[in-house]
mmCIF file of C-alpha atoms in Angstrom:
data_model
loop_
_atom_site.group_PDB
_atom_site.id
_atom_site.type_symbol
_atom_site.label_atom_id
_atom_site.label_comp_id
_atom_site.label_asym_id
_atom_site.label_seq_id
_atom_site.Cartn_x
_atom_site.Cartn_y
_atom_site.Cartn_z
ATOM 1 C CA MET A 1 20.272 36.980 -56.816
ATOM 2 C CA THR A 2 21.882 36.764 -53.365
ATOM 3 C CA ARG A 3 25.645 36.374 -53.435
ATOM 4 C CA PHE A 4 27.256 33.598 -51.395
ATOM 5 C CA ASN A 5 29.024 34.963 -48.301
ATOM 6 C CA PRO A 6 31.675 32.547 -46.914
ATOM 7 C CA GLY A 7 32.240 34.734 -43.826
ATOM 8 C CA LEU A 8 28.576 34.555 -42.838
ATOM 9 C CA LEU A 9 28.621 30.768 -43.151
ATOM 10 C CA ARG A 10 31.743 30.531 -40.989
ATOM 11 C CA ARG A 11 30.193 32.729 -38.308
ATOM 12 C CA ARG A 12 27.032 30.634 -38.354
ATOM 13 C CA ARG A 13 29.013 27.415 -37.958
ATOM 14 C CA ARG A 14 31.131 28.966 -35.213
ATOM 15 C CA ARG A 15 28.021 29.993 -33.271
ATOM 16 C CA GLU A 16 26.523 26.548 -33.716
ATOM 17 C CA PHE A 17 29.737 24.956 -32.445
ATOM 18 C CA THR A 18 29.793 27.363 -29.484
ATOM 19 C CA LEU A 19 26.186 26.544 -28.618
ATOM 20 C CA ARG A 20 26.871 22.809 -28.742
ATOM 21 C CA ALA A 21 29.999 23.235 -26.635
ATOM 22 C CA LEU A 22 28.103 25.214 -24.020
ATOM 23 C CA GLY A 23 25.337 22.622 -23.912
ATOM 24 C CA PHE A 24 27.822 19.771 -23.559
ATOM 25 C CA SER A 25 29.704 21.686 -20.850
ATOM 26 C CA ALA A 26 26.482 22.235 -18.913
ATOM 27 C CA LEU A 27 25.630 18.528 -19.096
ATOM 28 C CA ALA A 28 29.159 17.557 -18.081
ATOM 29 C CA LEU A 29 29.094 19.956 -15.129
ATOM 30 C CA ALA A 30 25.701 18.641 -13.975
ATOM 31 C CA ALA A 31 26.930 15.051 -14.254
ATOM 32 C CA LEU A 32 30.082 15.950 -12.313
ATOM 33 C CA MET A 33 28.074 17.561 -9.503
ATOM 34 C CA LEU A 34 25.800 14.520 -9.328
ATOM 35 C CA PHE A 35 28.811 12.201 -9.261
ATOM 36 C CA LEU A 36 30.413 14.220 -6.452
ATOM 37 C CA LEU A 37 27.161 14.161 -4.464
ATOM 38 C CA ILE A 38 26.591 10.433 -4.825
ATOM 39 C CA GLY A 39 30.287 9.709 -4.351
ATOM 40 C CA SER A 40 30.490 11.673 -1.109
ATOM 41 C CA LEU A 41 27.360 9.963 0.240
ATOM 42 C CA VAL A 42 28.640 6.503 -0.668
ATOM 43 C CA ALA A 43 32.097 7.217 0.761
ATOM 44 C CA THR A 44 30.543 8.290 4.063
ATOM 45 C CA GLY A 45 27.511 6.040 4.250
ATOM 46 C CA TRP A 46 28.643 2.610 3.053
ATOM 47 C CA GLN A 47 30.055 1.850 6.498
ATOM 48 C CA ALA A 48 26.537 1.988 7.955
ATOM 49 C CA PHE A 49 25.416 -0.932 5.788
ATOM 50 C CA THR A 50 27.629 -3.260 7.837
ATOM 51 C CA GLN A 51 27.698 -3.700 11.604
ATOM 52 C CA THR A 52 30.302 -5.272 13.873
ATOM 53 C CA HIS A 53 29.024 -8.196 15.962
ATOM 54 C CA ILE A 54 30.572 -10.427 18.624
ATOM 55 C CA ARG A 55 29.602 -14.054 19.181
ATOM 56 C CA ILE A 56 29.853 -14.638 22.908
ATOM 57 C CA GLU A 57 28.747 -17.283 25.397
ATOM 58 C CA PHE A 58 26.526 -16.075 28.243
ATOM 59 C CA PRO A 59 26.377 -18.245 31.385
ATOM 60 C CA VAL A 60 22.827 -17.934 32.732
ATOM 61 C CA SER A 61 23.330 -18.350 36.448
ATOM 62 C CA ALA A 62 20.391 -19.239 38.634
ATOM 63 C CA GLU A 63 21.684 -16.697 41.150
ATOM 64 C CA ARG A 64 21.231 -13.903 38.605
ATOM 65 C CA VAL A 65 17.909 -15.083 37.150
ATOM 66 C CA LYS A 66 15.237 -16.532 39.406
ATOM 67 C CA PRO A 67 12.894 -19.003 37.662
ATOM 68 C CA GLU A 68 9.881 -17.303 39.217
ATOM 69 C CA GLU A 69 10.962 -13.837 37.995
ATOM 70 C CA ILE A 70 12.696 -14.472 34.679
ATOM 71 C CA ALA A 71 11.977 -11.098 33.109
ATOM 72 C CA ARG A 72 13.349 -9.238 36.147
ATOM 73 C CA GLY A 73 16.701 -11.030 36.277
ATOM 74 C CA ASN A 74 20.036 -9.212 36.551
ATOM 75 C CA TYR A 75 20.979 -9.562 32.896
ATOM 76 C CA ARG A 76 23.477 -6.728 33.043
ATOM 77 C CA ALA A 77 25.479 -8.766 35.522
ATOM 78 C CA LEU A 78 25.217 -11.782 33.225
ATOM 79 C CA VAL A 79 26.762 -9.722 30.413
ATOM 80 C CA GLN A 80 29.601 -8.766 32.736
ATOM 81 C CA ASP A 81 30.058 -12.428 33.703
ATOM 82 C CA ALA A 82 30.253 -13.368 30.016
ATOM 83 C CA MET A 83 32.900 -10.742 29.327
ATOM 84 C CA GLN A 84 34.916 -11.936 32.321
ATOM 85 C CA ALA A 85 34.800 -15.487 30.948
ATOM 86 C CA ALA A 86 35.784 -14.318 27.454
ATOM 87 C CA LEU A 87 38.844 -12.412 28.790
ATOM 88 C CA PRO A 88 40.285 -14.762 31.437
ATOM 89 C CA ALA A 89 43.771 -13.223 31.215
ATOM 90 C CA LEU A 90 42.557 -9.924 32.639
ATOM 91 C CA PRO A 91 41.710 -9.231 36.278
ATOM 92 C CA ALA A 92 38.054 -9.946 36.988
ATOM 93 C CA ALA A 93 37.130 -6.361 37.826
ATOM 94 C CA GLU A 94 38.803 -4.989 34.683
ATOM 95 C CA ALA A 95 37.239 -7.653 32.464
ATOM 96 C CA ARG A 96 33.779 -6.895 33.843
ATOM 97 C CA LYS A 97 34.229 -3.199 33.054
ATOM 98 C CA LEU A 98 34.944 -4.140 29.457
ATOM 99 C CA SER A 99 31.336 -5.259 29.058
ATOM 100 C CA SER A 100 30.994 -1.808 27.454
ATOM 101 C CA ILE A 101 32.375 -3.471 24.317
ATOM 102 C CA LEU A 102 28.945 -4.995 23.829
ATOM 103 C CA SER A 103 25.971 -2.899 22.849
ATOM 104 C CA ASN A 104 23.318 -2.051 25.405
ATOM 105 C CA ALA A 105 21.054 -4.408 23.451
ATOM 106 C CA ALA A 106 23.041 -7.447 24.635
ATOM 107 C CA GLN A 107 21.271 -7.697 27.984
ATOM 108 C CA PHE A 108 17.849 -7.375 26.353
ATOM 109 C CA ARG A 109 18.574 -10.003 23.707
ATOM 110 C CA LEU A 110 19.785 -12.313 26.452
ATOM 111 C CA ARG A 111 16.635 -11.611 28.458
ATOM 112 C CA ASP A 112 14.410 -12.365 25.453
ATOM 113 C CA ALA A 113 16.252 -15.650 24.844
ATOM 114 C CA VAL A 114 15.829 -16.771 28.458
ATOM 115 C CA VAL A 115 12.174 -15.701 28.591
ATOM 116 C CA ALA A 116 11.516 -17.682 25.409
ATOM 117 C CA ASP A 117 13.317 -20.755 26.792
ATOM 118 C CA PRO A 118 13.417 -20.873 30.636
ATOM 119 C CA SER A 119 15.369 -24.132 30.478
ATOM 120 C CA LEU A 120 18.477 -22.024 29.739
ATOM 121 C CA ILE A 121 18.664 -21.092 33.438
ATOM 122 C CA GLY A 122 21.680 -22.867 34.879
ATOM 123 C CA ARG A 123 23.184 -23.387 31.420
ATOM 124 C CA SER A 124 24.973 -21.228 28.847
ATOM 125 C CA VAL A 125 23.661 -19.716 25.654
ATOM 126 C CA THR A 126 25.734 -18.378 22.740
ATOM 127 C CA LEU A 127 24.424 -15.227 21.085
ATOM 128 C CA THR A 128 25.730 -12.895 18.398
ATOM 129 C CA VAL A 129 25.184 -9.312 19.545
ATOM 130 C CA PRO A 130 26.285 -5.951 18.125
ATOM 131 C CA VAL A 131 29.168 -4.080 19.688
ATOM 132 C CA SER A 132 28.833 -0.529 20.965
ATOM 133 C CA ASP A 133 29.447 2.340 18.589
ATOM 134 C CA PRO A 134 33.070 3.194 19.579
ATOM 135 C CA PHE A 135 34.206 -0.384 18.959
ATOM 136 C CA ASP A 136 32.209 -0.562 15.739
ATOM 137 C CA GLN A 137 34.063 2.570 14.608
ATOM 138 C CA LEU A 138 37.349 0.936 15.661
ATOM 139 C CA ASN A 139 36.653 -2.203 13.635
ATOM 140 C CA LYS A 140 35.755 -0.095 10.600
ATOM 141 C CA GLY A 141 39.008 1.861 10.798
ATOM 142 C CA LEU A 142 37.327 5.125 11.763
ATOM 143 C CA VAL A 143 39.150 5.235 15.115
ATOM 144 C CA LEU A 144 42.849 5.556 14.310
ATOM 145 C CA ARG A 145 45.054 3.455 16.560
ATOM 146 C CA ASP A 146 48.097 5.719 16.164
ATOM 147 C CA THR A 147 46.184 8.699 17.562
ATOM 148 C CA PRO A 148 47.388 9.709 21.046
ATOM 149 C CA GLU A 149 45.382 7.911 23.709
ATOM 150 C CA ALA A 150 44.141 11.166 25.226
ATOM 151 C CA ASN A 151 42.544 12.103 21.881
ATOM 152 C CA ARG A 152 40.816 8.754 21.244
ATOM 153 C CA ARG A 153 37.414 7.566 22.336
ATOM 154 C CA LEU A 154 38.980 4.261 23.397
ATOM 155 C CA ASN A 155 41.996 3.707 25.620
ATOM 156 C CA ASN A 156 44.741 1.186 24.940
ATOM 157 C CA ALA A 157 43.290 -1.404 27.332
ATOM 158 C CA GLU A 158 39.928 -1.358 25.558
ATOM 159 C CA ILE A 159 41.550 -1.685 22.133
ATOM 160 C CA ALA A 160 43.715 -4.566 23.365
ATOM 161 C CA ALA A 161 40.663 -6.375 24.772
ATOM 162 C CA PHE A 162 38.794 -5.971 21.491
ATOM 163 C CA ASP A 163 41.806 -7.276 19.570
ATOM 164 C CA THR A 164 41.886 -10.295 21.873
ATOM 165 C CA LEU A 165 38.274 -11.108 21.064
ATOM 166 C CA ALA A 166 38.946 -10.614 17.357
ATOM 167 C CA ALA A 167 41.957 -12.964 17.542
ATOM 168 C CA GLN A 168 39.643 -15.634 18.989
ATOM 169 C CA GLY A 169 37.450 -15.366 15.883
ATOM 170 C CA LEU A 170 34.505 -13.953 17.810
ATOM 171 C CA VAL A 171 34.213 -10.702 15.834
ATOM 172 C CA SER A 172 32.268 -10.517 12.561
ATOM 173 C CA ARG A 173 30.961 -7.746 10.330
ATOM 174 C CA PRO A 174 27.804 -8.859 8.494
ATOM 175 C CA ILE A 175 25.336 -6.763 6.517
ATOM 176 C CA ASN A 176 23.469 -4.396 8.806
ATOM 177 C CA TRP A 177 19.863 -5.386 8.114
ATOM 178 C CA ALA A 178 18.948 -3.628 11.355
ATOM 179 C CA LEU A 179 19.352 -0.339 9.479
ATOM 180 C CA LEU A 180 16.045 -1.165 7.760
ATOM 181 C CA THR A 181 14.344 -3.372 10.365
ATOM 182 C CA ASN A 182 15.031 -1.451 13.588
ATOM 183 C CA ALA A 183 13.316 1.717 14.714
ATOM 184 C CA ASP A 184 15.229 4.727 15.989
ATOM 185 C CA SER A 185 17.497 4.520 19.027
ATOM 186 C CA ARG A 186 19.846 6.792 20.907
ATOM 187 C CA PHE A 187 22.529 4.139 20.389
ATOM 188 C CA PRO A 188 23.898 4.407 16.822
ATOM 189 C CA GLU A 189 24.573 0.677 16.534
ATOM 190 C CA LEU A 190 20.876 -0.035 17.165
ATOM 191 C CA ALA A 191 19.279 2.831 15.228
ATOM 192 C CA GLY A 192 17.283 1.973 12.116
ATOM 193 C CA LEU A 193 14.845 3.393 9.604
ATOM 194 C CA ARG A 194 11.833 1.135 10.139
ATOM 195 C CA GLY A 195 9.748 3.775 11.891
ATOM 196 C CA ALA A 196 10.597 6.362 9.246
ATOM 197 C CA LEU A 197 9.830 3.954 6.396
ATOM 198 C CA VAL A 198 6.449 3.005 7.853
ATOM 199 C CA GLY A 199 5.650 6.650 8.597
ATOM 200 C CA SER A 200 6.571 7.706 5.057
ATOM 201 C CA PHE A 201 4.427 4.895 3.643
ATOM 202 C CA TYR A 202 1.374 5.957 5.661
ATOM 203 C CA ALA A 203 1.892 9.626 4.772
ATOM 204 C CA LEU A 204 2.298 8.914 1.039
ATOM 205 C CA ALA A 205 -0.686 6.551 1.049
ATOM 206 C CA THR A 206 -2.842 9.254 2.642
ATOM 207 C CA CYS A 207 -1.498 11.822 0.192
ATOM 208 C CA PHE A 208 -2.254 9.590 -2.808
ATOM 209 C CA LEU A 209 -5.763 8.624 -1.663
ATOM 210 C CA LEU A 210 -6.688 12.285 -1.247
ATOM 211 C CA ALA A 211 -4.727 14.122 -3.928
ATOM 212 C CA PHE A 212 -5.168 11.643 -6.805
ATOM 213 C CA PRO A 213 -8.993 11.615 -7.117
ATOM 214 C CA LEU A 214 -9.383 15.272 -6.134
ATOM 215 C CA GLY A 215 -6.656 16.404 -8.514
ATOM 216 C CA ILE A 216 -7.983 14.415 -11.460
ATOM 217 C CA GLY A 217 -11.568 15.507 -10.784
ATOM 218 C CA ALA A 218 -10.601 19.178 -10.572
ATOM 219 C CA ALA A 219 -8.504 18.964 -13.737
ATOM 220 C CA ILE A 220 -11.262 17.228 -15.709
ATOM 221 C CA TYR A 221 -13.806 19.819 -14.682
ATOM 222 C CA LEU A 222 -11.559 22.792 -15.417
ATOM 223 C CA GLN A 223 -10.408 21.435 -18.757
ATOM 224 C CA GLU A 224 -13.517 19.758 -20.125
ATOM 225 C CA PHE A 225 -16.611 21.163 -18.437
ATOM 226 C CA ALA A 226 -15.929 24.531 -16.789
ATOM 227 C CA PRO A 227 -17.132 27.526 -18.820
ATOM 228 C CA LYS A 228 -14.387 29.878 -19.919
ATOM 229 C CA SER A 229 -14.858 32.930 -17.719
ATOM 230 C CA ARG A 230 -12.945 35.320 -15.531
ATOM 231 C CA LEU A 231 -13.527 33.034 -12.525
ATOM 232 C CA SER A 232 -12.022 29.994 -14.254
ATOM 233 C CA ASP A 233 -9.042 32.101 -15.350
ATOM 234 C CA ILE A 234 -8.484 33.231 -11.753
ATOM 235 C CA ILE A 235 -8.678 29.625 -10.530
ATOM 236 C CA GLU A 236 -6.170 28.500 -13.161
ATOM 237 C CA ILE A 237 -3.748 31.295 -12.258
ATOM 238 C CA ASN A 238 -3.976 30.431 -8.565
ATOM 239 C CA ILE A 239 -3.369 26.730 -9.223
ATOM 240 C CA ASN A 240 -0.228 27.591 -11.192
ATOM 241 C CA ASN A 241 0.893 29.920 -8.407
ATOM 242 C CA LEU A 242 0.270 27.286 -5.713
ATOM 243 C CA ALA A 243 2.558 24.877 -7.548
ATOM 244 C CA ALA A 244 5.410 27.353 -6.981
ATOM 245 C CA VAL A 245 4.682 28.145 -3.311
ATOM 246 C CA PRO A 246 7.483 26.987 -0.936
ATOM 247 C CA SER A 247 6.593 23.820 0.932
ATOM 248 C CA VAL A 248 7.111 25.474 4.323
ATOM 249 C CA VAL A 249 3.999 27.580 3.645
ATOM 250 C CA PHE A 250 1.890 24.423 3.426
ATOM 251 C CA GLY A 251 3.449 23.312 6.721
ATOM 252 C CA LEU A 252 2.388 26.569 8.368
ATOM 253 C CA LEU A 253 -1.105 26.132 6.932
ATOM 254 C CA ALA A 254 -1.327 22.587 8.301
ATOM 255 C CA LEU A 255 -0.033 23.742 11.683
ATOM 256 C CA ALA A 256 -2.716 26.409 11.916
ATOM 257 C CA VAL A 257 -5.653 24.491 10.405
ATOM 258 C CA PHE A 258 -5.189 20.758 10.999
ATOM 259 C CA LEU A 259 -3.512 21.005 14.409
ATOM 260 C CA GLY A 260 -4.794 24.372 15.635
ATOM 261 C CA TRP A 261 -8.410 24.442 14.476
ATOM 262 C CA PHE A 262 -9.302 20.773 14.025
ATOM 263 C CA GLY A 263 -7.151 19.400 16.860
ATOM 264 C CA MET A 264 -5.780 16.490 14.842
ATOM 265 C CA PRO A 265 -3.065 14.317 16.420
ATOM 266 C CA ARG A 266 0.364 15.906 16.263
ATOM 267 C CA SER A 267 3.226 14.017 14.587
ATOM 268 C CA SER A 268 0.844 11.545 12.914
ATOM 269 C CA PRO A 269 1.392 10.345 9.321
ATOM 270 C CA PHE A 270 -2.264 11.103 8.599
ATOM 271 C CA VAL A 271 -1.740 14.819 9.199
ATOM 272 C CA GLY A 272 1.522 14.583 7.269
ATOM 273 C CA GLY A 273 -0.345 13.010 4.374
ATOM 274 C CA LEU A 274 -2.962 15.772 4.443
ATOM 275 C CA THR A 275 -0.191 18.370 4.331
ATOM 276 C CA LEU A 276 1.582 16.650 1.445
ATOM 277 C CA ALA A 277 -1.743 16.290 -0.380
ATOM 278 C CA LEU A 278 -2.239 20.064 -0.252
ATOM 279 C CA MET A 279 1.231 20.505 -1.694
ATOM 280 C CA THR A 280 0.837 17.821 -4.385
ATOM 281 C CA LEU A 281 -2.649 18.793 -5.615
ATOM 282 C CA PRO A 282 -1.501 21.647 -7.908
ATOM 283 C CA THR A 283 1.125 19.393 -9.515
ATOM 284 C CA ILE A 284 -1.423 16.657 -10.226
ATOM 285 C CA ILE A 285 -3.964 19.150 -11.590
ATOM 286 C CA ILE A 286 -1.422 20.736 -13.939
ATOM 287 C CA ALA A 287 -0.118 17.356 -15.121
ATOM 288 C CA THR A 288 -3.646 16.014 -15.675
ATOM 289 C CA ARG A 289 -4.711 19.057 -17.681
ATOM 290 C CA ALA A 290 -1.585 18.771 -19.825
ATOM 291 C CA ALA A 291 -2.344 15.095 -20.463
ATOM 292 C CA LEU A 292 -5.953 15.892 -21.415
ATOM 293 C CA ILE A 293 -4.847 18.654 -23.796
ATOM 294 C CA ALA A 294 -2.406 16.240 -25.456
ATOM 295 C CA VAL A 295 -5.284 13.980 -26.596
ATOM 296 C CA PRO A 296 -6.069 14.948 -30.238
ATOM 297 C CA PRO A 297 -9.371 16.781 -30.831
ATOM 298 C CA SER A 298 -10.233 14.157 -33.441
ATOM 299 C CA ILE A 299 -10.842 11.634 -30.631
ATOM 300 C CA ARG A 300 -13.471 13.894 -29.118
ATOM 301 C CA GLU A 301 -15.021 14.712 -32.498
ATOM 302 C CA ALA A 302 -15.216 11.049 -33.534
ATOM 303 C CA ALA A 303 -16.863 10.046 -30.235
ATOM 304 C CA MET A 304 -19.401 12.839 -30.437
ATOM 305 C CA GLY A 305 -20.010 11.965 -34.090
ATOM 306 C CA ILE A 306 -21.299 8.530 -33.133
ATOM 307 C CA GLY A 307 -23.663 9.988 -30.531
ATOM 308 C CA ALA A 308 -21.619 9.900 -27.324
ATOM 309 C CA SER A 309 -22.529 12.412 -24.634
ATOM 310 C CA ARG A 310 -20.011 14.896 -23.251
ATOM 311 C CA GLN A 311 -19.452 12.753 -20.176
ATOM 312 C CA GLN A 312 -19.009 9.601 -22.287
ATOM 313 C CA VAL A 313 -16.492 11.354 -24.509
ATOM 314 C CA VAL A 314 -14.405 12.403 -21.529
ATOM 315 C CA PHE A 315 -14.597 9.285 -19.351
ATOM 316 C CA HIS A 316 -14.759 6.578 -22.054
ATOM 317 C CA HIS A 317 -12.329 7.970 -24.631
ATOM 318 C CA VAL A 318 -10.251 10.962 -23.515
ATOM 319 C CA LEU A 319 -9.423 9.988 -19.935
ATOM 320 C CA PRO A 320 -8.126 6.445 -20.734
ATOM 321 C CA LEU A 321 -5.815 7.880 -23.395
ATOM 322 C CA ALA A 322 -4.567 10.575 -21.013
ATOM 323 C CA MET A 323 -4.053 8.191 -18.079
ATOM 324 C CA PRO A 324 -0.324 7.442 -18.777
ATOM 325 C CA GLY A 325 0.496 11.140 -18.573
ATOM 326 C CA ILE A 326 -1.686 11.512 -15.486
ATOM 327 C CA MET A 327 0.049 8.623 -13.720
ATOM 328 C CA THR A 328 3.463 9.997 -14.645
ATOM 329 C CA GLY A 329 2.630 13.414 -13.202
ATOM 330 C CA THR A 330 1.148 11.844 -10.074
ATOM 331 C CA ILE A 331 4.201 9.671 -9.398
ATOM 332 C CA ILE A 332 6.545 12.620 -9.888
ATOM 333 C CA GLY A 333 4.399 14.676 -7.506
ATOM 334 C CA LEU A 334 4.516 11.893 -4.888
ATOM 335 C CA ALA A 335 8.279 11.592 -5.331
ATOM 336 C CA GLN A 336 8.581 15.305 -4.645
ATOM 337 C CA ALA A 337 6.382 14.931 -1.563
ATOM 338 C CA LEU A 338 8.512 12.024 -0.294
ATOM 339 C CA GLY A 339 11.563 14.273 -0.053
ATOM 340 C CA GLU A 340 9.875 17.203 1.701
ATOM 341 C CA THR A 341 11.132 18.007 5.192
ATOM 342 C CA ALA A 342 9.969 21.505 6.195
ATOM 343 C CA PRO A 343 6.182 20.870 6.304
ATOM 344 C CA LEU A 344 6.668 17.635 8.256
ATOM 345 C CA LEU A 345 8.912 19.345 10.790
ATOM 346 C CA LEU A 346 6.281 22.005 11.399
ATOM 347 C CA ILE A 347 3.601 19.425 12.243
ATOM 348 C CA GLY A 348 5.950 17.578 14.598
ATOM 349 C CA MET A 349 6.972 14.499 12.611
ATOM 350 C CA ASN A 350 10.465 14.712 14.097
ATOM 351 C CA ALA A 351 9.821 13.121 17.483
ATOM 352 C CA PHE A 352 12.234 10.566 18.924
ATOM 353 C CA LEU A 353 10.322 7.283 18.721
ATOM 354 C CA THR A 354 11.683 3.800 19.347
ATOM 355 C CA ALA A 355 8.800 1.931 17.683
ATOM 356 C CA ALA A 356 7.190 2.033 14.265
ATOM 357 C CA PRO A 357 3.635 3.421 14.088
ATOM 358 C CA ALA A 358 0.884 0.807 14.058
ATOM 359 C CA THR A 359 -1.692 3.069 12.388
ATOM 360 C CA PRO A 360 -1.595 6.318 10.393
ATOM 361 C CA PHE A 361 -2.819 8.144 13.523
ATOM 362 C CA ASP A 362 0.121 7.157 15.743
ATOM 363 C CA ALA A 363 3.094 9.466 16.241
ATOM 364 C CA SER A 364 5.820 8.815 13.702
ATOM 365 C CA THR A 365 8.726 10.210 11.747
ATOM 366 C CA ALA A 366 9.418 10.154 8.012
ATOM 367 C CA LEU A 367 12.566 9.548 5.999
ATOM 368 C CA PRO A 368 13.464 13.241 5.533
ATOM 369 C CA THR A 369 12.829 14.107 9.186
ATOM 370 C CA GLN A 370 14.753 11.019 10.345
ATOM 371 C CA ILE A 371 17.715 12.242 8.312
ATOM 372 C CA PHE A 372 17.330 15.632 10.002
ATOM 373 C CA LEU A 373 17.342 14.014 13.454
ATOM 374 C CA TRP A 374 20.406 11.880 12.767
ATOM 375 C CA ALA A 375 22.316 14.777 11.214
ATOM 376 C CA ASP A 376 21.749 16.726 14.436
ATOM 377 C CA SER A 377 22.984 13.894 16.708
ATOM 378 C CA PRO A 378 26.423 14.306 18.307
ATOM 379 C CA GLU A 379 27.413 10.609 18.222
ATOM 380 C CA ARG A 380 29.912 9.809 15.494
ATOM 381 C CA GLY A 381 28.071 6.660 14.451
ATOM 382 C CA PHE A 382 25.149 8.743 13.210
ATOM 383 C CA VAL A 383 27.358 10.441 10.600
ATOM 384 C CA SER A 384 27.519 7.353 8.410
ATOM 385 C CA ARG A 385 23.904 6.471 9.179
ATOM 386 C CA THR A 386 22.784 9.906 8.007
ATOM 387 C CA SER A 387 24.484 9.385 4.647
ATOM 388 C CA ALA A 388 23.065 5.852 4.453
ATOM 389 C CA ALA A 389 19.548 7.167 5.107
ATOM 390 C CA ILE A 390 20.015 9.762 2.348
ATOM 391 C CA LEU A 391 21.054 6.962 -0.020
ATOM 392 C CA VAL A 392 17.922 5.000 0.919
ATOM 393 C CA LEU A 393 15.783 8.082 0.256
ATOM 394 C CA LEU A 394 17.502 8.681 -3.088
ATOM 395 C CA ALA A 395 16.924 5.031 -4.009
ATOM 396 C CA PHE A 396 13.186 5.426 -3.397
ATOM 397 C CA LEU A 397 13.105 8.665 -5.388
ATOM 398 C CA ALA A 398 15.008 7.050 -8.267
ATOM 399 C CA ALA A 399 12.660 4.048 -8.210
ATOM 400 C CA MET A 400 9.567 6.279 -8.336
ATOM 401 C CA ASN A 401 10.967 8.355 -11.201
ATOM 402 C CA ALA A 402 11.979 5.182 -13.036
ATOM 403 C CA LEU A 403 8.418 3.890 -12.617
ATOM 404 C CA ALA A 404 7.076 7.138 -14.075
ATOM 405 C CA ILE A 405 9.398 6.838 -17.081
ATOM 406 C CA PHE A 406 8.388 3.196 -17.576
ATOM 407 C CA LEU A 407 4.677 3.978 -17.475
ATOM 408 C CA ARG A 408 5.079 6.777 -19.986
ATOM 409 C CA ALA A 409 7.172 4.643 -22.339
ATOM 410 C CA ARG A 410 4.916 1.616 -21.929
ATOM 411 C CA PHE A 411 1.507 3.213 -22.399
ATOM 412 C CA GLU A 412 2.176 6.407 -24.300
ATOM 413 C CA ARG A 413 0.617 6.567 -27.765
ATOM 414 C CA LYS A 414 2.010 8.371 -30.757
ATOM 415 C CA TRP A 415 -0.497 10.464 -32.691
#
């Protein structure tokens, strides 16, 4: 009969407590790192979700805009005239120079308004236009007024003029919807993510349409129909190895094959989707095989017992039951592809484009490469926009992972 050993029991409990403490510490540390990451992004990027605007009256003089050549009018001079009228206390020449308070988009918005309604010639039109980046930074408190004038982006006269406009109630700071609706621009106050969002959508759609059926078909064949041989073992080992290959390798492969050999259009979402499909295929195959293995053998045996063929067993009974796991693995693979930067940079999806692509074969950027471009820009306004773009990307990734969790919880069956 074994004697009771109190010391052994105490050591066992102490080790159990230590293991739990280490596990809790690891979770707490991971949560802290995640909180610091999200907190730093929010602290830097929330400013980009608002944009300073000025409501100003533009006199559309017939001398500046000829009725027969409306689109070719001197709208820059009209912007200067409007600033001179808004700051009557200043000398005319100085007030006209302060038209730099308004964004470069002001003259184009004014032009579009006059082209749409030629009757505005000889009258005045009131428009709300964004301010240029330095004054947007000033209104957001990112340009410190007590900094010596020589070390500021704005001199005292410019700050005083902006304060005058703000005192007149002309300055507002609404939500910056242009961050999502505008394409890229070299002016931070006008730059947006529309081109990157459309490019990412086209690339992911191409990736899904190629990788999903090919991945499921390959997994079904390898798991259900392929004879167990040395060849199938080699294929399985290579698929597992491909899932661990760095993404930049797939970018080099796409650069050599798709662009070099086949001459496909550079920077297009279609080529980006092909590259991401190569990278996502191993993940989908592995996830699909795991989902097929999870279906109990009794399902197969029961179907075959009532006379079903091998194909009927797989496609009528096993595959529908494995589909929740397959969809979960596919969504997670697409979420991983959405955040990839290196392969897209290698195929040129980092071009500066001021318009969203109309088709998957037009040049475009993607969310990760747009973040790369903004992070490399010297203008201060792109600092907050870079963090805001990262938050948008994280929101999409979180939504896709949440969808995967929902599908698994909603359709998963307990055996």
